[in-house]
Amino acid sequence: KNEVEQSPQNLTAQEGEFITINCSYSVGISALHWLQQHPGGGIVSLFMLSSGKKKHGRLIATINIQEKHSSLHITASHPRDSAVYICAVEFRDTDKLIFGTGTRLQVFP
Amino acid sequence: DVKVTQSSRYLVKRTGEKVFLECVQDMDHENMFWYRQDPGLGLRLIYFSYDVKMKEKGDIPEGYSVSREKKERFSLILESASTNQTSMYLCASSFLGQGSFNQPQHFGDGTRLSIL
């Protein structure tokens, strides 16, 4: 069964802390997406990756194909990083995109 | 910057009404998608389209239909709205890649639809 699990569901942090959000999936994938959803609903695509590591500003996404696991890291977190972070996986066998239920991050000043 | 525009941010309709949700993108993307988002369930794909007049069912197409008469516009239609279709609806678009979903998707701001 094609499944995507995120952890933690909720995360609070103090400004400046290093944040890690995890995503695990069940079977082989073609691509994994990390998305950010701000209050009010708009979703922004942060990363799409199928191997290795990608970095954009203070955000880093890594994926370990053998372990079927991806992490999203935020360095020097800031209150404006407060959002829901969503992992979505394109499974190779079905050509479908399955979304995790998201991690709600709150960063306090 | 890619712009995906959904016609309404908030919409209130009555049970049994025919409801149209409109989505327009300005980046000449081949793929367009309609999702619904419910608490605790994550986004679920309703329908997607990879070309004009083409459509594919997603995971939860029942009670919905779609129309893509022009490349930039993808409409979601609730044929006879029911209370269980109260949800946040999100439209997205992307370039056509090797698979349907391995290109970054650009999302609209969402339409929060309430069916009374």
Short mmCIF file of C-alpha atoms in Angstrom, two decimals, chain B residues 17 36 38 62-64 77-89 113-115:
data_model
loop_
_atom_site.label_atom_id
_atom_site.label_comp_id
_atom_site.label_asym_id
_atom_site.label_seq_id
_atom_site.Cartn_x
_atom_site.Cartn_y
_atom_site.Cartn_z
CA GLU B 17 -27.11 23.64 -6.26
CA ARG B 36 -9.70 19.04 -1.76
CA ASP B 38 -9.91 18.27 4.86
CA GLU B 62 -17.47 11.00 -7.21
CA GLY B 63 -19.89 13.92 -7.21
CA TYR B 64 -17.56 16.09 -9.29
CA ILE B 77 -18.15 21.38 -11.15
CA LEU B 78 -20.21 20.05 -8.27
CA GLU B 79 -23.22 18.69 -10.12
CA SER B 80 -25.55 18.69 -7.10
CA ALA B 81 -23.80 20.04 -4.03
CA SER B 82 -24.04 18.10 -0.79
CA THR B 83 -22.96 18.97 2.74
CA ASN B 84 -20.10 16.44 2.62
CA GLN B 85 -18.53 18.53 -0.13
CA THR B 86 -17.89 21.35 2.32
CA SER B 87 -14.13 21.67 2.13
CA MET B 88 -11.12 23.70 1.02
CA TYR B 89 -10.56 23.29 -2.73
CA LEU B 113 -16.59 26.17 0.09
CA SER B 114 -19.46 25.73 2.52
CA ILE B 115 -22.56 23.80 1.51
#
